[in-house]
Short mmCIF file of C-alpha atoms and ligand atoms in Angstrom, two decimals:
data_model
loop_
_atom_site.label_atom_id
_atom_site.label_comp_id
_atom_site.label_asym_id
_atom_site.label_seq_id
_atom_site.Cartn_x
_atom_site.Cartn_y
_atom_site.Cartn_z
CA ASP A 22 3.79 54.00 48.71
CA LYS A 23 0.55 55.72 48.29
CA ALA A 24 -2.97 54.92 49.36
CA ASP A 25 -5.59 53.61 46.91
CA ILE A 26 -8.29 55.55 48.66
CA GLY A 27 -8.66 57.87 51.65
CA VAL A 28 -11.34 58.42 54.27
CA THR A 29 -11.64 61.65 56.20
CA GLY A 30 -14.08 61.73 59.12
CA LEU A 31 -13.51 58.73 61.37
CA ALA A 32 -16.74 58.65 63.35
CA THR A 33 -19.00 55.57 63.20
CA MET A 34 -19.42 55.44 59.44
CA GLY A 35 -15.99 56.60 58.26
CA ARG A 36 -14.12 54.31 60.61
CA ASN A 37 -16.01 51.25 59.46
CA LEU A 38 -15.81 52.15 55.80
CA ALA A 39 -12.02 52.63 56.06
CA ARG A 40 -11.72 49.20 57.70
CA ASN A 41 -13.92 47.67 55.00
CA PHE A 42 -11.58 48.97 52.25
CA ALA A 43 -8.55 47.67 54.19
CA HIS A 44 -10.17 44.26 54.69
CA HIS A 45 -10.44 44.06 50.91
CA GLY A 46 -6.70 44.60 50.51
CA HIS A 47 -6.67 48.29 49.64
CA VAL A 48 -4.20 50.73 51.11
CA VAL A 49 -6.32 53.30 52.96
CA ALA A 50 -5.32 56.79 54.07
CA VAL A 51 -7.21 57.90 57.19
CA HIS A 52 -7.74 61.39 58.55
CA ASN A 53 -9.97 63.17 61.05
CA ARG A 54 -10.23 66.85 62.00
CA THR A 55 -9.58 66.02 65.65
CA GLN A 56 -6.40 63.99 65.56
CA ASN A 57 -7.21 61.96 68.70
CA ARG A 58 -9.74 60.06 66.69
CA THR A 59 -7.13 59.13 64.08
CA THR A 60 -4.71 58.00 66.77
CA ALA A 61 -7.43 55.95 68.47
CA PHE A 62 -8.34 54.43 65.13
CA MET A 63 -4.75 53.36 64.45
CA ASP A 64 -4.37 51.96 67.98
CA GLN A 65 -7.45 49.80 67.53
CA HIS A 66 -7.30 48.78 63.90
CA ARG A 67 -3.76 49.03 62.52
CA ASP A 68 -3.44 45.24 62.37
CA GLU A 69 -6.51 44.85 60.18
CA GLY A 70 -4.86 46.11 57.00
CA ALA A 71 -2.68 48.74 55.37
CA PHE A 72 -3.51 52.21 56.75
CA LEU A 73 -1.67 55.48 56.27
CA ALA A 74 -2.59 57.85 59.10
CA ALA A 75 -2.46 61.54 58.19
CA GLY A 76 -2.21 64.35 60.73
CA SER A 77 -3.26 67.12 58.34
CA VAL A 78 -5.43 67.52 55.26
CA GLU A 79 -2.33 68.33 53.23
CA GLU A 80 -0.61 65.15 54.35
CA PHE A 81 -3.81 63.19 53.73
CA VAL A 82 -4.10 64.41 50.14
CA ALA A 83 -0.40 63.89 49.51
CA SER A 84 -0.63 60.28 50.64
CA LEU A 85 -3.18 59.38 47.93
CA ARG A 86 -2.26 57.79 44.59
CA ARG A 87 -3.39 59.78 41.55
CA PRO A 88 -6.07 60.24 40.46
CA ARG A 89 -6.73 60.79 44.15
CA LYS A 90 -9.89 59.44 45.70
CA ALA A 91 -10.87 60.96 49.03
CA ILE A 92 -14.10 59.95 50.75
CA ILE A 93 -15.68 62.43 53.14
CA MET A 94 -17.68 60.92 56.03
CA VAL A 95 -18.53 63.96 58.14
CA LYS A 96 -21.69 65.69 59.24
CA ALA A 97 -23.85 66.75 56.31
CA GLY A 98 -24.24 70.48 55.59
CA ALA A 99 -21.68 73.16 56.39
CA PRO A 100 -19.05 70.70 57.75
CA THR A 101 -19.08 68.90 54.39
CA ASP A 102 -18.55 72.18 52.52
CA ALA A 103 -15.65 73.05 54.81
CA VAL A 104 -13.95 69.70 54.25
CA ILE A 105 -14.49 69.85 50.47
CA GLU A 106 -12.82 73.25 50.40
CA GLU A 107 -9.80 72.05 52.38
CA LEU A 108 -9.36 68.94 50.23
CA ALA A 109 -9.85 70.76 46.93
CA ALA A 110 -7.17 73.29 47.85
CA HIS A 111 -4.55 70.54 47.77
CA MET A 112 -5.87 68.51 44.85
CA GLU A 113 -5.00 68.47 41.16
CA PRO A 114 -7.17 68.13 38.04
CA GLY A 115 -8.68 64.65 37.65
CA ASP A 116 -8.70 63.99 41.42
CA MET A 117 -11.96 62.95 43.07
CA ILE A 118 -13.81 63.94 46.18
CA ILE A 119 -16.50 61.50 47.23
CA ASP A 120 -19.14 62.59 49.74
CA GLY A 121 -20.49 59.51 51.48
CA GLY A 122 -22.60 61.46 53.96
CA ASN A 123 -26.34 62.03 53.82
CA ALA A 124 -26.16 65.21 51.74
CA LEU A 125 -29.19 66.88 50.24
CA TYR A 126 -29.07 66.19 46.47
CA ALA A 127 -29.39 69.90 45.68
CA ASP A 128 -26.19 70.53 47.66
CA THR A 129 -24.53 67.71 45.74
CA ARG A 130 -25.56 69.28 42.43
CA ARG A 131 -24.12 72.61 43.53
CA ARG A 132 -20.86 71.08 44.78
CA GLU A 133 -20.41 68.93 41.69
CA ALA A 134 -20.82 71.93 39.40
CA ALA A 135 -18.39 74.03 41.43
CA LEU A 136 -15.69 71.35 41.52
CA ARG A 137 -16.14 70.47 37.86
CA GLU A 138 -15.23 74.11 37.07
CA ARG A 139 -11.97 73.50 38.93
CA GLY A 140 -11.23 70.28 37.03
CA LEU A 141 -12.06 68.04 39.98
CA HIS A 142 -14.58 65.23 40.15
CA PHE A 143 -17.20 65.29 42.85
CA VAL A 144 -19.12 62.11 43.52
CA GLY A 145 -22.10 62.29 45.86
CA ALA A 146 -22.48 58.71 47.00
CA GLY A 147 -25.40 57.61 49.12
CA ILE A 148 -24.31 54.91 51.53
CA SER A 149 -26.88 52.84 53.38
CA GLY A 150 -26.59 50.08 55.93
CA GLY A 151 -25.58 51.99 59.03
CA GLU A 152 -22.58 51.05 61.07
CA GLU A 153 -22.73 47.34 60.29
CA GLY A 154 -23.20 47.90 56.56
CA ALA A 155 -20.26 50.28 56.33
CA LEU A 156 -18.03 47.59 57.81
CA ASN A 157 -19.32 44.47 56.11
CA GLY A 158 -20.84 45.73 52.89
CA PRO A 159 -23.22 48.64 52.42
CA SER A 160 -25.49 49.48 49.53
CA ILE A 161 -23.76 52.31 47.65
CA MET A 162 -25.52 54.81 45.36
CA PRO A 163 -22.85 56.93 43.63
CA GLY A 164 -23.68 59.84 41.37
CA GLY A 165 -21.27 62.11 39.52
CA ALA A 166 -19.61 61.91 36.12
CA PRO A 167 -19.40 58.51 34.38
CA GLU A 168 -15.62 59.04 33.93
CA ALA A 169 -15.22 59.27 37.69
CA TYR A 170 -17.10 56.02 38.12
CA GLU A 171 -14.73 54.25 35.71
CA THR A 172 -11.86 54.39 38.19
CA LEU A 173 -13.83 54.71 41.41
CA GLY A 174 -16.54 52.14 40.66
CA PRO A 175 -14.42 48.99 40.98
CA LEU A 176 -13.25 50.09 44.46
CA LEU A 177 -16.78 50.83 45.62
CA GLU A 178 -18.16 47.63 44.12
CA ASP A 179 -15.44 45.72 45.91
CA VAL A 180 -16.58 46.85 49.39
CA ALA A 181 -20.33 46.91 48.67
CA ALA A 182 -22.71 44.16 49.77
CA LYS A 183 -23.18 41.32 47.27
CA VAL A 184 -26.40 39.50 46.45
CA ASP A 185 -26.05 36.41 44.23
CA GLY A 186 -22.56 37.71 43.42
CA THR A 187 -23.87 41.07 42.16
CA PRO A 188 -22.52 44.13 44.01
CA CYS A 189 -25.07 46.46 45.61
CA CYS A 190 -23.45 49.43 43.89
CA VAL A 191 -24.01 50.94 40.48
CA HIS A 192 -23.46 54.33 38.86
CA VAL A 193 -26.85 55.92 39.49
CA GLY A 194 -26.52 58.95 37.22
CA PRO A 195 -24.86 62.39 36.96
CA ASP A 196 -24.34 64.95 39.75
CA GLY A 197 -26.93 64.58 42.53
CA ALA A 198 -28.59 61.38 41.26
CA GLY A 199 -26.93 59.15 43.85
CA HIS A 200 -27.88 61.28 46.83
CA PHE A 201 -31.39 61.68 45.44
CA VAL A 202 -31.86 57.93 45.24
CA LYS A 203 -30.41 57.53 48.74
CA MET A 204 -32.89 60.13 49.98
CA VAL A 205 -35.83 58.26 48.45
CA HIS A 206 -34.43 55.03 49.87
CA ASN A 207 -34.66 56.63 53.31
CA GLY A 208 -38.15 57.89 52.55
CA ILE A 209 -39.24 54.37 51.63
CA GLU A 210 -37.57 53.19 54.83
CA TYR A 211 -39.82 55.63 56.73
CA SER A 212 -42.99 54.24 55.14
CA ASP A 213 -41.84 50.62 55.52
CA MET A 214 -41.31 51.23 59.24
CA GLN A 215 -44.60 53.08 59.63
CA LEU A 216 -46.48 50.13 58.13
CA ILE A 217 -44.69 47.74 60.47
CA VAL A 218 -45.52 49.76 63.57
CA GLU A 219 -49.16 50.10 62.47
CA SER A 220 -49.37 46.31 62.11
CA TYR A 221 -47.97 45.89 65.59
CA ASP A 222 -50.26 48.53 67.08
CA LEU A 223 -53.44 47.22 65.47
CA LEU A 224 -52.81 43.61 66.43
CA ARG A 225 -51.89 44.56 69.96
CA GLN A 226 -54.91 46.82 70.45
CA ALA A 227 -57.41 44.63 68.63
CA LEU A 228 -56.36 41.24 69.96
CA GLY A 229 -54.48 42.06 73.14
CA LEU A 230 -51.39 40.17 71.98
CA SER A 231 -48.22 40.73 74.02
CA PRO A 232 -45.03 42.11 72.44
CA GLN A 233 -43.52 38.64 72.82
CA GLU A 234 -46.44 37.05 70.98
CA LEU A 235 -46.19 39.73 68.32
CA ALA A 236 -42.48 38.99 67.95
CA ASP A 237 -43.55 35.46 67.01
CA VAL A 238 -46.06 36.81 64.48
CA PHE A 239 -43.36 38.89 62.76
CA ARG A 240 -40.94 35.96 62.87
CA GLU A 241 -43.51 33.89 61.01
CA TRP A 242 -44.13 36.71 58.50
CA ASN A 243 -40.41 36.88 57.82
CA ARG A 244 -40.64 33.41 56.25
CA GLY A 245 -42.92 34.65 53.43
CA ASP A 246 -43.38 37.56 51.02
CA LEU A 247 -42.49 40.07 53.72
CA GLU A 248 -39.03 38.66 54.35
CA SER A 249 -36.80 41.66 55.01
CA TYR A 250 -34.26 43.16 57.35
CA LEU A 251 -36.85 45.49 58.92
CA ILE A 252 -39.27 42.64 59.72
CA GLU A 253 -36.35 40.63 61.11
CA ILE A 254 -35.27 43.39 63.50
CA THR A 255 -38.90 44.02 64.49
CA THR A 256 -38.88 40.47 65.87
CA GLU A 257 -35.71 41.28 67.81
CA VAL A 258 -36.97 44.55 69.28
CA LEU A 259 -40.44 43.23 70.18
CA GLY A 260 -38.93 40.15 71.79
CA HIS A 261 -36.49 42.17 73.88
CA THR A 262 -37.05 42.52 77.65
CA ASP A 263 -35.88 45.57 79.56
CA ALA A 264 -33.22 44.44 82.02
CA ALA A 265 -33.98 47.14 84.61
CA THR A 266 -37.73 46.52 84.91
CA GLY A 267 -38.36 43.11 83.39
CA ARG A 268 -41.00 44.71 81.18
CA PRO A 269 -41.16 44.47 77.38
CA PHE A 270 -38.56 46.88 76.03
CA VAL A 271 -41.13 48.52 73.73
CA ASP A 272 -43.15 49.54 76.82
CA VAL A 273 -40.33 51.45 78.48
CA VAL A 274 -39.39 53.56 75.43
CA VAL A 275 -40.85 57.09 75.19
CA ASP A 276 -43.35 57.03 72.31
CA GLN A 277 -42.08 60.11 70.49
CA ALA A 278 -40.31 59.36 67.23
CA GLU A 279 -37.38 61.46 66.11
CA GLN A 280 -36.11 62.13 62.62
CA LYS A 281 -32.92 63.35 61.08
CA GLY A 282 -34.50 64.86 57.98
CA THR A 283 -34.16 62.57 54.97
CA GLY A 284 -37.85 61.59 55.14
CA ARG A 285 -38.83 65.24 55.27
CA TRP A 286 -36.52 66.01 52.33
CA THR A 287 -38.14 63.23 50.33
CA VAL A 288 -41.59 64.70 50.88
CA GLN A 289 -40.42 68.25 50.17
CA SER A 290 -38.93 67.10 46.87
CA ALA A 291 -42.07 65.10 46.06
CA LEU A 292 -44.20 68.21 46.59
CA ASP A 293 -41.98 70.13 44.17
CA LEU A 294 -42.09 67.34 41.60
CA GLY A 295 -45.84 66.85 42.03
CA VAL A 296 -45.49 63.16 42.85
CA PRO A 297 -47.92 61.74 45.43
CA VAL A 298 -45.74 59.88 47.94
CA THR A 299 -48.56 59.55 50.44
CA GLY A 300 -46.97 56.62 52.25
CA ILE A 301 -43.79 58.53 52.99
CA ALA A 302 -45.66 61.72 53.86
CA GLU A 303 -47.94 59.90 56.33
CA ALA A 304 -44.88 58.30 57.90
CA VAL A 305 -43.14 61.66 58.35
CA PHE A 306 -46.33 63.21 59.77
CA ALA A 307 -46.95 60.25 62.10
CA ARG A 308 -43.51 60.87 63.62
CA ALA A 309 -44.27 64.57 63.89
CA LEU A 310 -47.60 63.88 65.60
CA SER A 311 -45.94 61.60 68.13
CA GLY A 312 -43.60 64.45 69.04
CA HIS A 313 -46.37 66.77 70.30
CA PRO A 314 -46.92 65.51 73.87
CA ASP A 315 -48.90 68.57 75.00
CA GLN A 316 -51.50 68.21 72.28
CA ARG A 317 -51.65 64.46 72.85
CA THR A 318 -52.25 64.92 76.56
CA ALA A 319 -54.97 67.49 75.93
CA ALA A 320 -56.63 65.29 73.30
CA ARG A 321 -56.83 62.22 75.50
CA SER A 322 -60.27 63.39 76.68
CA LEU A 323 -61.73 63.28 73.15
CA ALA A 324 -64.46 60.72 72.46
CA GLY A 325 -63.46 57.31 71.10
CA PRO A 326 -65.40 54.35 69.75
CA GLN A 327 -67.42 51.93 71.88
CA GLU A 328 -65.83 48.91 70.29
CA LYS A 329 -62.31 48.27 71.50
CA GLY A 330 -61.35 44.86 70.12
CA ALA A 331 -61.81 42.67 67.09
CA ALA A 332 -63.51 39.33 66.98
CA ASP A 333 -61.42 36.83 65.12
CA GLY A 334 -57.72 36.68 66.02
CA ALA A 335 -56.28 34.29 63.47
CA ASP A 336 -58.13 35.98 60.61
CA LEU A 337 -57.03 39.45 61.61
CA VAL A 338 -53.37 38.42 61.81
CA GLU A 339 -53.52 37.11 58.25
CA ASP A 340 -55.49 40.14 57.10
CA VAL A 341 -52.89 42.49 58.56
CA ARG A 342 -50.09 40.53 56.90
CA ARG A 343 -51.79 41.00 53.54
CA ALA A 344 -52.56 44.66 54.20
CA LEU A 345 -48.92 45.23 55.11
CA TYR A 346 -47.75 43.64 51.89
CA ALA A 347 -50.22 45.56 49.73
CA SER A 348 -49.40 48.88 51.42
CA LYS A 349 -45.72 48.17 51.00
CA ILE A 350 -46.18 47.66 47.26
CA VAL A 351 -47.89 51.07 47.12
CA ALA A 352 -45.11 52.74 49.13
CA TYR A 353 -42.42 51.39 46.81
CA ALA A 354 -44.45 52.23 43.71
CA GLN A 355 -44.65 55.83 44.92
CA GLY A 356 -40.93 56.00 45.72
CA PHE A 357 -40.01 54.66 42.28
CA ASP A 358 -42.37 57.22 40.71
CA GLN A 359 -40.48 59.96 42.51
CA ILE A 360 -37.15 58.66 41.23
CA ALA A 361 -38.56 58.54 37.69
CA ALA A 362 -39.90 62.10 37.99
CA ALA A 363 -36.58 63.48 39.24
CA SER A 364 -34.69 61.53 36.62
CA ALA A 365 -36.81 63.18 33.91
CA GLU A 366 -36.55 66.62 35.56
CA TYR A 367 -32.75 66.58 35.90
CA GLY A 368 -31.89 64.37 32.92
CA TRP A 369 -30.38 61.60 35.02
CA SER A 370 -31.56 58.56 33.03
CA ILE A 371 -31.84 56.46 36.17
CA ASP A 372 -32.53 52.78 35.57
CA PRO A 373 -35.19 51.84 38.15
CA GLY A 374 -34.45 48.12 37.90
CA ALA A 375 -30.81 48.81 38.80
CA MET A 376 -31.95 50.70 41.92
CA ALA A 377 -34.03 47.71 43.02
CA THR A 378 -30.97 45.54 42.37
CA ILE A 379 -28.60 47.55 44.59
CA TRP A 380 -31.17 47.76 47.40
CA ARG A 381 -31.41 43.98 47.65
CA GLY A 382 -28.50 43.85 50.08
CA GLY A 383 -26.51 46.02 52.46
CA CYS A 384 -29.19 48.65 53.09
CA ILE A 385 -31.96 49.06 55.63
CA ILE A 386 -34.81 48.28 53.21
CA ARG A 387 -33.15 45.12 51.87
CA ALA A 388 -35.82 42.54 51.20
CA ARG A 389 -36.77 39.58 49.08
CA PHE A 390 -39.45 41.85 47.60
CA LEU A 391 -36.83 43.97 45.77
CA ASP A 392 -36.02 41.06 43.49
CA ARG A 393 -39.60 41.21 42.31
CA ILE A 394 -39.30 44.93 41.61
CA ARG A 395 -36.12 44.27 39.65
CA GLU A 396 -37.94 41.61 37.61
CA ALA A 397 -40.88 43.95 37.02
CA TYR A 398 -38.66 46.64 35.50
CA GLU A 399 -36.63 44.09 33.57
CA ALA A 400 -39.81 42.78 31.99
CA ARG A 401 -41.06 46.29 31.22
CA PRO A 402 -38.61 49.17 31.69
CA THR A 403 -41.30 51.80 31.02
CA LEU A 404 -43.80 50.45 33.54
CA PRO A 405 -46.20 53.37 34.24
CA THR A 406 -46.55 52.26 37.86
CA LEU A 407 -45.29 49.22 39.73
CA LEU A 408 -48.90 48.47 40.68
CA VAL A 409 -49.73 47.28 37.15
CA ASP A 410 -46.85 44.85 36.88
CA PRO A 411 -48.70 41.50 36.54
CA THR A 412 -47.07 40.00 39.66
CA PHE A 413 -47.87 43.02 41.84
CA ALA A 414 -51.33 43.49 40.35
CA ALA A 415 -52.09 39.87 41.25
CA ALA A 416 -50.69 40.33 44.77
CA LEU A 417 -52.86 43.42 45.25
CA ALA A 418 -55.93 41.63 43.94
CA ASP A 419 -55.21 38.83 46.34
CA ALA A 420 -54.74 41.20 49.29
CA GLN A 421 -57.40 43.82 48.72
CA VAL A 422 -60.28 42.23 50.60
CA SER A 423 -58.06 41.79 53.68
CA TRP A 424 -56.68 45.28 53.24
CA ARG A 425 -60.18 46.81 53.28
CA ARG A 426 -61.14 44.76 56.34
CA VAL A 427 -58.01 45.93 58.17
CA VAL A 428 -58.66 49.62 57.44
CA ALA A 429 -62.32 49.18 58.42
CA THR A 430 -61.41 47.36 61.65
CA ALA A 431 -58.83 49.98 62.55
CA ALA A 432 -61.36 52.77 61.99
CA THR A 433 -64.04 50.92 63.96
CA ILE A 434 -61.89 50.37 67.04
CA GLY A 435 -60.10 53.72 66.77
CA VAL A 436 -56.54 52.63 66.00
CA PRO A 437 -54.79 55.08 63.66
CA THR A 438 -53.39 53.41 60.55
CA PRO A 439 -52.48 56.34 58.28
CA GLY A 440 -50.07 54.19 56.29
CA PHE A 441 -52.56 51.44 55.52
CA SER A 442 -55.43 53.85 54.96
CA SER A 443 -53.59 56.24 52.67
CA ALA A 444 -52.08 53.39 50.66
CA LEU A 445 -55.55 51.93 50.12
CA ALA A 446 -56.92 55.36 49.20
CA TYR A 447 -54.09 55.77 46.68
CA TYR A 448 -54.81 52.35 45.19
CA ASP A 449 -58.51 53.08 44.89
CA ALA A 450 -57.94 56.56 43.47
CA LEU A 451 -55.48 55.35 40.85
CA ARG A 452 -57.80 52.62 39.59
CA ARG A 453 -60.88 54.89 39.38
CA ASP A 454 -62.54 55.49 36.08
CA ARG A 455 -63.55 59.07 36.96
CA LEU A 456 -62.17 61.08 39.86
CA PRO A 457 -63.95 63.91 41.69
CA ALA A 458 -61.20 66.14 40.34
CA ALA A 459 -63.85 67.08 37.78
CA LEU A 460 -65.92 68.76 40.49
CA LEU A 461 -62.76 70.38 41.82
CA GLN A 462 -62.11 71.92 38.42
CA GLY A 463 -65.68 73.23 38.45
CA LEU A 464 -65.18 74.86 41.83
CA ARG A 465 -61.88 76.37 40.75
CA ASP A 466 -63.52 77.80 37.67
CA TYR A 467 -66.42 79.12 39.76
CA PHE A 468 -64.43 81.16 42.26
CA GLY A 469 -61.28 81.93 40.33
CA ALA A 470 -62.07 81.58 36.61
CA HIS A 471 -59.27 79.01 36.50
CA THR A 472 -60.89 77.30 33.46
CA TYR A 473 -61.37 73.59 32.76
CA ARG A 474 -61.06 71.13 29.89
CA ARG A 475 -64.00 69.11 28.55
CA VAL A 476 -64.18 65.37 27.97
CA ASP A 477 -65.66 65.90 24.48
CA ARG A 478 -63.78 68.86 22.97
CA GLU A 479 -60.24 70.24 22.86
CA GLY A 480 -59.34 73.51 24.55
CA ALA A 481 -59.89 75.37 27.81
CA PHE A 482 -63.28 76.73 28.84
CA HIS A 483 -64.78 79.06 31.37
CA THR A 484 -68.40 79.31 32.47
CA ASP A 485 -69.64 82.75 33.45
CA TRP A 486 -70.88 81.60 36.85
CA SER A 487 -71.87 84.98 38.21
CA GLY A 488 -73.51 86.11 34.98
CA ASP A 489 -75.37 84.25 32.25
CA ARG A 490 -73.79 80.83 33.05
CA VAL A 491 -72.86 80.41 29.41
CA GLU A 492 -69.66 78.53 28.60
CA ARG A 493 -67.10 80.21 26.41
CA PRO A 494 -63.67 79.14 25.19
CA ALA A 495 -61.06 80.60 27.54
P1 LIG B 26 -21.33 62.21 62.32
O1 LIG B 26 -22.41 62.62 61.40
O2 LIG B 26 -21.62 62.08 63.75
O3 LIG B 26 -20.08 63.21 62.10
C1 LIG B 26 -18.93 63.15 62.91
C2 LIG B 26 -17.70 63.37 62.08
O4 LIG B 26 -17.79 64.63 61.39
C3 LIG B 26 -16.46 63.42 62.92
O5 LIG B 26 -15.41 62.76 62.24
C4 LIG B 26 -16.21 64.91 63.04
O6 LIG B 26 -14.86 65.24 63.29
C5 LIG B 26 -16.58 65.35 61.65
N1 LIG B 26 -16.82 66.78 61.54
C6 LIG B 26 -17.88 67.47 62.04
N2 LIG B 26 -17.77 68.77 61.73
C7 LIG B 26 -16.62 68.92 61.02
C8 LIG B 26 -15.97 70.03 60.40
N3 LIG B 26 -16.50 71.25 60.43
N4 LIG B 26 -14.80 69.79 59.76
C9 LIG B 26 -14.28 68.56 59.72
N5 LIG B 26 -14.84 67.48 60.27
C10 LIG B 26 -16.02 67.66 60.91
O7 LIG B 26 -20.67 60.81 61.81
P2 LIG B 26 -21.33 59.48 61.28
O8 LIG B 26 -20.21 58.54 61.07
O9 LIG B 26 -22.50 59.05 62.10
O10 LIG B 26 -21.93 59.89 59.86
C11 LIG B 26 -21.12 60.43 58.83
C12 LIG B 26 -22.00 60.76 57.64
O11 LIG B 26 -22.61 59.56 57.17
C13 LIG B 26 -23.13 61.73 57.95
O12 LIG B 26 -23.35 62.56 56.85
C14 LIG B 26 -24.32 60.82 58.15
O13 LIG B 26 -25.54 61.47 57.88
C15 LIG B 26 -24.02 59.72 57.14
N6 LIG B 26 -24.61 58.44 57.42
C16 LIG B 26 -24.68 57.94 58.69
C17 LIG B 26 -25.24 56.72 58.95
C18 LIG B 26 -25.28 56.18 60.32
O14 LIG B 26 -25.89 55.10 60.50
N7 LIG B 26 -24.68 56.82 61.30
C19 LIG B 26 -25.79 55.89 57.85
C20 LIG B 26 -25.60 56.45 56.56
C21 LIG B 26 -25.06 57.69 56.37
P3 LIG B 26 -14.32 65.47 64.82
O15 LIG B 26 -13.96 64.10 65.32
O16 LIG B 26 -13.18 66.36 64.64
O17 LIG B 26 -15.46 66.09 65.58
#
C-alpha cells in the first residue's frame, strides 16, 4: 500500500494541500523536516482521509507508488535545494519532484536541467490561492516536461479549483514556465491591489467618505465589471472595526507595506525582457515608498495644493470606478505581454488564453474579467496587445474621459495615484502616432554618436553634430 502522492513541508500550504489530495480520495504520504509537525498533522487530520506519515525522507520516498510524485512545500531558495537533494538521492529514473513553493523561475530552470540529467522529472508548479485555496482548490500553474504532466496532471487537476467545470490547472510549458507565470500572476496581483488602494485613498481624501461608506462603494462595484476576489475582500477589510479601539481597522494599521519579493522579481524580469510593466513597477515602488518613514516624516513640510477636496461626489465615485477598470485592463495587458515575451525568449509556447482560464478561480486575482481575457485570446490568439481587443478597446473608450478626470483631480488635490496615472500614460503613449522617442534618438546621436534611423530611408545614420552637421550613413 503505497501513496499516490506525497507532500513534504507541512506548514500552512503543505498541510492544506495534503488534506486537499486526501479529501479527493488519494492516498497521501506526509513528511516534514521537524517531525513534531508531522505528528501534529496526523493528530489533527488523520480522520480526513488516507495518510501515510513518514519520519524520514527515505521512508517518505519509499512510501510513494512509482513513478513517485513528491511535492515540496518549503521555504523558497536554499531550503528547496536542500530538500530536492535529499529526495533525489532516494529516487529512481522516471520519478517526479514537484516544487509548489514560490520559486524564482530561473532557479526552476536550473533545477529542472540538473534533475533531467539524472533521469528525474522536476515540475515547478506555481500554486496560488493562499491557505484557503490550497485546501479547497487553488489555481495551479505547472511547468516541466509534458511527459511528467501526463501522469501528474490528472492529480493536480483533481484538487485544483473549478470554474464552469473546467479545472484551474493546465500544463503551462517546459521547465520554468509555470513558476514564471505564477510570478507574473503575483505581479498583476500587486498592481490590482495598488489600483484598489488608490481608489480608496482618492475617494476618502476627495469626498471625506468613511471606511464604512467606502466598503459600501466597493460592495456595489463588486456587482459589475470589477467583480473579483480582491474587490470582495476590500469590502471586508474596509468594513472591519478594530475591537480594541472601536476605530476603523484600516486606521489602526501601520501604513508601511511589506513585500515578499515576487512583485520585485516580476519587474526585474520585465526590465531584462524590455517589457514595460509600468503598473506592476509603480505598485512595487509604492510599497517601497511607504516603507521609508524617515523620509516621509521629513517631507511632510513640503508644499501641497490649496484645493483639498472635489466637488461632485456621485460623479467622482463613478469616475473612479471607470478609471479603476481601465487601469486594470492596462495592468493585465502588460502582464500578458511579459508572459508572451518570456515565452518567446525561452521557447515555452505559452497559450495566453489558457492562463486567463486557470486564473478564473482559486487564485488571488480571480475575477469575472478573466473570462473576457480568455475570450479575447480565443478570438485572436496573436493579439498584439489586449488593449486592441474590440471588447477592451470599447471599454477603454467608454472609460477614458472619467479616467482623465480622475488623474486630473488626484493631481489637483495632491493625492498620489501612480497606478492610475502611469496606466493612462501607457495608454496614451501606445496610441500615439509619433512619440518623442525621435528627439531622444537625436540626443543620443548628438552626445554619443549612437546613430538613428530615418522615416524615409533604410539604414542607420549619424549627423556630425560637432563638425559640419552633415548626415552620413553610419
Ligand atoms: P513556509 O514558507 O513558512 O516554510 C515552512 C516550511 O519549510 C516548514 O515545513 C519547514 O520545516 C520547511 N523548511 C524550511 N527550511 C527547511 C529546510 N532547510 N529543509 C527542510 N524543510 C525546511 O511555509 P508556507 O506553507 O507558508 O509556504 C510554503 C511555500 O509555498 C513557500 O515557498 C511559499 O512561498 C509558497 N506559497 C505560500 C503561500 C502562502 O499563502 N503562505 C501561497 C502560495 C505559495 P520545519 O517545520 O522543519 O521548520
